[in-house]
Short mmCIF file of C-alpha atoms in Angstrom, two decimals:
data_model
loop_
_atom_site.label_atom_id
_atom_site.label_comp_id
_atom_site.label_asym_id
_atom_site.label_seq_id
_atom_site.Cartn_x
_atom_site.Cartn_y
_atom_site.Cartn_z
CA MET V 1 -7.30 -27.58 14.00
CA PRO V 2 -3.54 -28.18 13.79
CA ARG V 3 -2.06 -31.30 15.40
CA LEU V 4 -1.10 -31.12 19.06
CA ASP V 5 2.66 -31.24 19.66
CA ALA V 6 3.54 -32.32 23.17
CA ALA V 7 6.74 -30.31 23.63
CA ALA V 8 6.08 -26.67 24.57
CA PRO V 9 6.30 -24.49 27.66
CA ALA V 10 3.33 -24.57 30.00
CA SER V 11 2.51 -22.07 32.74
CA SER V 12 0.07 -22.18 35.59
CA ILE V 13 -1.70 -19.01 36.62
CA GLU V 14 -3.12 -18.01 39.99
CA SER V 15 -6.88 -17.73 40.32
CA ALA V 16 -6.78 -14.07 41.33
CA GLU V 17 -4.54 -13.22 38.38
CA ALA V 18 -6.84 -15.08 35.99
CA ASP V 19 -9.85 -13.22 37.37
CA LEU V 20 -8.07 -9.92 36.75
CA LEU V 21 -7.25 -10.86 33.16
CA HIS V 22 -10.81 -12.01 32.56
CA ARG V 23 -12.30 -8.77 33.84
CA ARG V 24 -9.96 -6.44 31.98
CA ILE V 25 -10.11 -8.22 28.63
CA ARG V 26 -13.87 -8.63 28.74
CA ASP V 27 -14.30 -4.95 29.66
CA TRP V 28 -11.94 -3.96 26.84
CA PHE V 29 -13.87 -6.13 24.40
CA ALA V 30 -17.19 -4.60 25.43
CA ALA V 31 -15.81 -1.11 24.75
CA SER V 32 -13.52 -1.71 21.76
CA ALA V 33 -14.71 -4.71 19.73
CA ARG V 34 -15.45 -4.28 16.05
CA ASP V 35 -19.13 -4.21 15.10
CA LEU V 36 -19.24 -7.36 12.99
CA PRO V 37 -22.61 -8.67 11.78
CA TRP V 38 -22.05 -12.21 13.06
CA ARG V 39 -21.53 -10.78 16.57
CA ARG V 40 -24.84 -8.94 16.68
CA PRO V 41 -27.64 -10.34 18.86
CA GLU V 42 -29.90 -10.90 15.87
CA CYS V 43 -27.38 -13.17 14.14
CA ASP V 44 -28.35 -16.82 14.60
CA ALA V 45 -26.21 -19.94 14.80
CA TRP V 46 -26.31 -20.42 11.02
CA GLY V 47 -24.83 -16.97 10.42
CA ILE V 48 -22.10 -17.71 12.97
CA LEU V 49 -21.34 -21.08 11.38
CA VAL V 50 -21.05 -19.45 7.95
CA SER V 51 -18.72 -16.79 9.35
CA GLU V 52 -16.48 -19.42 10.95
CA PHE V 53 -16.12 -21.28 7.65
CA MET V 54 -15.31 -18.07 5.80
CA LEU V 55 -12.89 -16.67 8.37
CA GLN V 56 -10.55 -19.66 8.20
CA GLN V 57 -7.23 -18.22 6.95
CA THR V 58 -9.10 -15.20 5.52
CA PRO V 59 -9.13 -11.59 6.83
CA VAL V 60 -12.37 -10.07 8.11
CA VAL V 61 -12.30 -7.29 5.50
CA ARG V 62 -12.52 -9.85 2.69
CA VAL V 63 -15.15 -11.95 4.42
CA LEU V 64 -17.63 -9.17 5.25
CA PRO V 65 -19.13 -8.50 1.78
CA VAL V 66 -19.26 -12.19 0.88
CA TRP V 67 -20.88 -13.13 4.20
CA GLU V 68 -23.53 -10.44 3.77
CA GLN V 69 -24.34 -11.55 0.21
CA TRP V 70 -24.40 -15.18 1.29
CA MET V 71 -26.79 -14.55 4.18
CA GLN V 72 -29.14 -12.54 1.97
CA ARG V 73 -29.25 -15.36 -0.55
CA TRP V 74 -29.23 -18.31 1.88
CA PRO V 75 -30.49 -17.09 5.28
CA ARG V 76 -31.13 -20.65 6.50
CA PRO V 77 -29.31 -23.95 6.05
CA ALA V 78 -32.28 -25.28 4.08
CA ASP V 79 -31.91 -22.47 1.53
CA LEU V 80 -28.32 -23.41 0.79
CA ALA V 81 -29.02 -27.14 0.83
CA ALA V 82 -31.77 -26.64 -1.78
CA ASP V 83 -29.30 -24.97 -4.15
CA SER V 84 -26.43 -26.66 -5.95
CA ALA V 85 -22.91 -27.08 -4.64
CA GLY V 86 -21.76 -25.29 -7.78
CA GLU V 87 -23.71 -22.18 -6.85
CA ALA V 88 -22.09 -22.23 -3.42
CA VAL V 89 -18.66 -22.34 -5.07
CA ARG V 90 -19.66 -19.54 -7.47
CA ALA V 91 -20.89 -17.34 -4.61
CA TRP V 92 -17.69 -18.01 -2.68
CA GLY V 93 -15.99 -15.75 -5.21
CA ARG V 94 -12.36 -14.97 -4.49
CA LEU V 95 -12.30 -15.80 -0.78
CA GLY V 96 -9.81 -18.57 -1.48
CA TYR V 97 -9.73 -22.20 -0.40
CA PRO V 98 -13.03 -22.85 -2.23
CA ARG V 99 -13.32 -26.37 -0.87
CA ARG V 100 -14.73 -24.59 2.18
CA ALA V 101 -17.76 -23.72 0.05
CA LEU V 102 -18.31 -27.39 -0.82
CA ARG V 103 -17.98 -28.37 2.83
CA LEU V 104 -20.35 -25.64 3.97
CA HIS V 105 -22.90 -26.81 1.41
CA ALA V 106 -22.47 -30.38 2.71
CA ALA V 107 -22.85 -29.13 6.29
CA ALA V 108 -26.09 -27.33 5.38
CA THR V 109 -27.41 -30.52 3.79
CA ALA V 110 -26.53 -32.51 6.90
CA ILE V 111 -28.19 -29.92 9.15
CA VAL V 112 -31.40 -30.27 7.15
CA GLU V 113 -31.28 -34.07 7.02
CA ARG V 114 -30.18 -34.75 10.60
CA HIS V 115 -31.30 -31.74 12.64
CA GLY V 116 -34.48 -30.44 11.06
CA GLY V 117 -32.74 -27.45 9.54
CA GLN V 118 -31.41 -26.10 12.84
CA VAL V 119 -27.71 -25.85 13.65
CA PRO V 120 -27.17 -28.33 16.52
CA ASP V 121 -26.41 -26.84 19.91
CA ASP V 122 -24.02 -29.45 21.29
CA LEU V 123 -20.34 -29.99 20.55
CA GLY V 124 -20.65 -33.65 19.57
CA SER V 125 -23.29 -33.01 16.91
CA LEU V 126 -21.38 -30.02 15.56
CA LEU V 127 -18.26 -32.17 15.18
CA GLU V 128 -20.23 -34.65 13.09
CA LEU V 129 -21.08 -32.02 10.46
CA PRO V 130 -19.02 -32.15 7.24
CA GLY V 131 -16.13 -29.71 7.27
CA VAL V 132 -16.47 -28.90 10.98
CA GLY V 133 -13.32 -29.57 12.98
CA THR V 134 -12.46 -29.08 16.62
CA TYR V 135 -11.90 -25.32 16.37
CA THR V 136 -15.05 -24.55 14.35
CA ALA V 137 -17.24 -26.72 16.58
CA ALA V 138 -15.91 -25.02 19.71
CA ALA V 139 -16.33 -21.56 18.19
CA VAL V 140 -19.95 -22.16 17.16
CA ALA V 141 -20.76 -23.78 20.51
CA SER V 142 -19.30 -20.78 22.35
CA PHE V 143 -20.39 -17.86 20.17
CA ALA V 144 -23.80 -19.16 19.10
CA PHE V 145 -24.89 -21.03 22.22
CA GLY V 146 -22.72 -19.65 25.03
CA LEU V 147 -21.30 -23.07 25.92
CA PRO V 148 -18.06 -23.10 27.95
CA GLU V 149 -15.87 -24.46 25.14
CA THR V 150 -12.23 -23.42 24.72
CA VAL V 151 -11.74 -21.53 21.45
CA VAL V 152 -8.11 -21.35 20.38
CA ASP V 153 -7.06 -19.72 17.11
CA THR V 154 -3.75 -18.11 16.13
CA ASN V 155 -4.69 -14.76 17.71
CA VAL V 156 -5.67 -16.38 21.01
CA ARG V 157 -2.48 -18.46 21.07
CA ARG V 158 -0.36 -15.34 20.54
CA VAL V 159 -2.12 -13.45 23.37
CA HIS V 160 -1.65 -16.39 25.72
CA ALA V 161 1.99 -16.84 24.72
CA ARG V 162 2.93 -13.23 25.41
CA LEU V 163 0.70 -12.63 28.38
CA VAL V 164 1.48 -15.77 30.36
CA THR V 165 4.55 -17.60 29.03
CA GLY V 166 6.56 -14.54 27.92
CA ALA V 167 7.19 -15.81 24.39
CA ALA V 168 6.98 -13.42 21.45
CA LEU V 169 5.02 -15.93 19.38
CA PRO V 170 3.24 -19.21 20.07
CA ALA V 171 4.76 -22.46 18.83
CA PRO V 172 4.64 -23.03 15.05
CA ALA V 173 1.93 -25.67 15.58
CA LEU V 174 -0.67 -25.92 18.31
CA THR V 175 0.72 -27.84 21.28
CA ALA V 176 -0.88 -29.83 24.06
CA ALA V 177 0.66 -27.39 26.55
CA GLU V 178 -1.03 -24.45 24.80
CA MET V 179 -4.39 -26.20 24.99
CA ARG V 180 -3.86 -26.90 28.70
CA LEU V 181 -3.05 -23.24 29.30
CA ALA V 182 -6.14 -22.13 27.34
CA GLN V 183 -8.28 -24.46 29.43
CA GLU V 184 -6.70 -23.16 32.66
CA LEU V 185 -7.53 -19.61 31.59
CA MET V 186 -11.19 -20.35 30.80
CA PRO V 187 -13.49 -18.57 33.28
CA ALA V 188 -16.37 -20.33 34.95
CA ILE V 189 -18.71 -17.50 33.90
CA GLY V 190 -18.53 -15.36 30.77
CA SER V 191 -16.57 -17.80 28.62
CA LYS V 192 -18.14 -16.50 25.40
CA GLU V 193 -16.97 -12.95 26.08
CA TRP V 194 -13.54 -14.19 27.19
CA ASN V 195 -13.06 -16.24 24.02
CA ALA V 196 -14.16 -13.37 21.80
CA GLY V 197 -12.15 -10.82 23.78
CA ALA V 198 -8.87 -12.73 23.65
CA MET V 199 -9.36 -13.32 19.93
CA GLU V 200 -10.12 -9.65 19.26
CA LEU V 201 -7.18 -8.51 21.38
CA GLY V 202 -4.87 -10.61 19.24
CA ALA V 203 -6.42 -9.35 16.02
CA LEU V 204 -6.37 -5.63 16.85
CA VAL V 205 -3.72 -5.00 19.52
CA CYS V 206 -1.46 -7.98 20.22
CA THR V 207 -0.64 -8.46 16.55
CA ALA V 208 2.19 -10.60 15.23
CA ARG V 209 4.36 -7.93 13.60
CA ALA V 210 3.57 -4.60 15.23
CA PRO V 211 1.79 -5.03 18.57
CA ARG V 212 0.12 -1.89 19.93
CA CYS V 213 1.19 -2.45 23.52
CA ASP V 214 0.16 1.07 24.57
CA ALA V 215 -3.47 0.12 23.83
CA CYS V 216 -3.39 -3.21 25.68
CA PRO V 217 -5.70 -3.51 28.71
CA VAL V 218 -3.34 -6.00 30.38
CA LEU V 219 0.01 -4.39 29.53
CA ASP V 220 1.14 -4.37 33.17
CA ARG V 221 0.43 -8.11 33.46
CA CYS V 222 2.26 -9.14 30.26
CA ALA V 223 5.13 -11.57 30.80
CA TRP V 224 6.60 -10.79 27.37
CA VAL V 225 6.78 -7.05 28.12
CA ALA V 226 8.19 -7.74 31.58
CA ALA V 227 10.91 -9.85 29.94
CA GLY V 228 11.95 -6.94 27.70
CA ARG V 229 10.01 -8.03 24.59
CA PRO V 230 12.42 -10.79 23.49
CA GLU V 231 12.59 -11.65 19.80
CA PRO V 232 10.68 -14.69 18.48
CA HIS V 233 12.51 -18.00 18.73
CA TYR V 234 11.73 -18.74 15.08
CA VAL V 235 10.88 -16.82 11.91
CA PRO V 236 7.33 -17.50 10.68
CA LYS V 237 7.22 -18.64 7.08
CA GLY V 238 4.69 -16.98 4.82
CA GLN V 239 2.62 -19.15 2.52
CA ALA V 240 3.76 -18.95 -1.10
CA TRP V 241 1.20 -17.92 -3.69
CA ALA V 242 2.81 -16.58 -6.86
CA GLY V 243 3.57 -19.35 -9.32
CA THR V 244 1.93 -22.09 -7.25
CA ASP V 245 -0.72 -24.58 -8.33
CA ARG V 246 -3.06 -22.78 -5.92
CA GLN V 247 -2.73 -19.58 -7.95
CA VAL V 248 -3.39 -21.44 -11.21
CA ARG V 249 -6.36 -23.27 -9.71
CA GLY V 250 -7.79 -19.97 -8.48
CA ALA V 251 -7.48 -18.44 -11.93
CA MET V 252 -9.22 -21.46 -13.47
CA MET V 253 -12.01 -21.21 -10.91
CA ALA V 254 -12.52 -17.56 -11.89
CA VAL V 255 -13.13 -18.68 -15.49
CA LEU V 256 -15.63 -21.34 -14.40
CA ARG V 257 -17.50 -18.88 -12.16
CA GLU V 258 -17.97 -16.45 -15.06
CA ALA V 259 -19.06 -19.11 -17.55
CA GLU V 260 -22.78 -19.65 -18.14
CA SER V 261 -22.20 -23.14 -19.51
CA SER V 262 -19.43 -25.73 -19.51
CA VAL V 263 -16.01 -24.54 -20.60
CA PRO V 264 -14.08 -26.64 -23.13
CA ARG V 265 -11.07 -28.25 -21.47
CA GLU V 266 -8.85 -26.78 -24.18
CA VAL V 267 -9.89 -23.27 -23.12
CA LEU V 268 -8.55 -23.80 -19.60
CA LEU V 269 -5.39 -25.38 -20.96
CA GLY V 270 -4.72 -22.41 -23.24
CA SER V 271 -4.96 -24.11 -26.61
CA ILE V 272 -7.83 -22.03 -28.05
CA ASP V 273 -7.35 -18.45 -29.23
CA LEU V 274 -9.01 -15.90 -26.98
CA ALA V 275 -10.67 -14.11 -29.90
CA ALA V 276 -12.68 -17.22 -30.69
CA LEU V 277 -14.25 -17.39 -27.24
CA PRO V 278 -17.34 -15.72 -25.68
CA ALA V 279 -16.69 -12.28 -24.20
CA ALA V 280 -17.55 -13.53 -20.68
CA TYR V 281 -14.37 -15.58 -20.72
CA HIS V 282 -12.01 -12.84 -21.77
CA LYS V 283 -11.15 -11.07 -18.50
CA PRO V 284 -10.61 -14.17 -16.32
CA LEU V 285 -8.86 -15.98 -19.17
CA ARG V 286 -6.43 -13.12 -19.66
CA ALA V 287 -5.57 -13.40 -15.98
CA LEU V 288 -5.11 -17.16 -16.28
CA ARG V 289 -2.96 -16.89 -19.38
CA ALA V 290 -0.85 -14.14 -17.86
CA LEU V 291 0.47 -16.65 -15.32
CA PRO V 292 3.81 -18.30 -16.08
CA ALA V 293 2.21 -21.73 -16.04
CA GLY V 294 3.32 -24.40 -18.49
CA ASP V 295 1.24 -27.22 -19.94
CA GLU V 296 2.18 -29.60 -17.14
CA GLN V 297 1.13 -27.21 -14.36
CA LEU V 298 -2.10 -26.26 -16.13
CA GLY V 299 -3.02 -29.92 -16.53
CA ARG V 300 -2.10 -30.69 -12.92
CA ALA V 301 -4.16 -27.76 -11.62
CA LEU V 302 -7.22 -28.77 -13.63
CA ASP V 303 -6.91 -32.40 -12.58
CA GLY V 304 -6.70 -31.22 -8.97
CA LEU V 305 -9.93 -29.22 -9.28
CA LEU V 306 -11.69 -32.27 -10.72
CA ALA V 307 -10.30 -34.57 -8.01
CA ASP V 308 -11.44 -32.17 -5.26
CA GLY V 309 -14.96 -31.89 -6.67
CA LEU V 310 -14.60 -28.16 -7.33
CA ALA V 311 -15.11 -28.81 -11.03
CA VAL V 312 -16.82 -31.63 -12.92
CA THR V 313 -16.77 -32.95 -16.45
CA ALA V 314 -19.90 -31.77 -18.25
CA GLY V 315 -20.22 -33.24 -21.72
CA SER V 316 -17.07 -32.29 -23.58
CA GLY V 317 -16.29 -29.45 -21.16
CA ILE V 318 -15.69 -28.50 -17.53
CA SER V 319 -18.12 -26.74 -15.18
CA LEU V 320 -18.76 -26.06 -11.54
CA PRO V 321 -20.46 -28.98 -9.73
CA GLY V 322 -24.20 -29.30 -10.12
#
């Protein structure tokens, strides 16, 4: 979860108004929510934990096929823990931020070793799992176990900002005032549905760039609309990708995922002719070599993968972790 900045607007809300918001958003969610497999009654806490790892900074449409393949292969924490970390990274595919795969593998191992293979059902134990921060622990506690934990992601923050404070966007980083507001808005009953409903409203209706206000169940209660839809007080900065070390690292990971054995370091650094290499390397290597990356960036990207544990030295080559 982002750091909490103290300076930000805070707003109190009357109990009757909060009750109205709760009822409308939960009713809207019941009628309009997407049918996602990790929301279905048959999905257990492990499936929800996997989804929360995968959904970090990644759209649902990209997560769905990977989550389904993952759950078929590793339906329980013990199944993943019994396999190698490298296989977890390989199965992560092109979801991005592959360190999440390493952390999820470590979390599965901890669940087996500390909790008998069952995802723990209390916030404190969830927070002790590798790779599980405040947001993920609260989300699993709420969505898997129905605990009254406050779940605050970017979508929820945007809904709260517009609905209650009248701002077009939430603060650039999560603030203490935003957390206080989220806690004020938490209902005594039905917190799971409220958390999921506010999140879904932000994802589908109260979007950052083109909000569908005509479809909003609380349009007449929205402080931002009442204020005339003022412009944001800052311009969000997109995260660069083209030409970055992250792009080069991702291209190198694609080569390692395709390889059936260790890959010579020189292959990843571009000093071996493509024609001399196994056919399995050709497609991902063409993509890697098409990048405008010089020797220094290639070396830095590879060293970063090794330092992060996403790749290991295997003999004279490089491979995914064992």
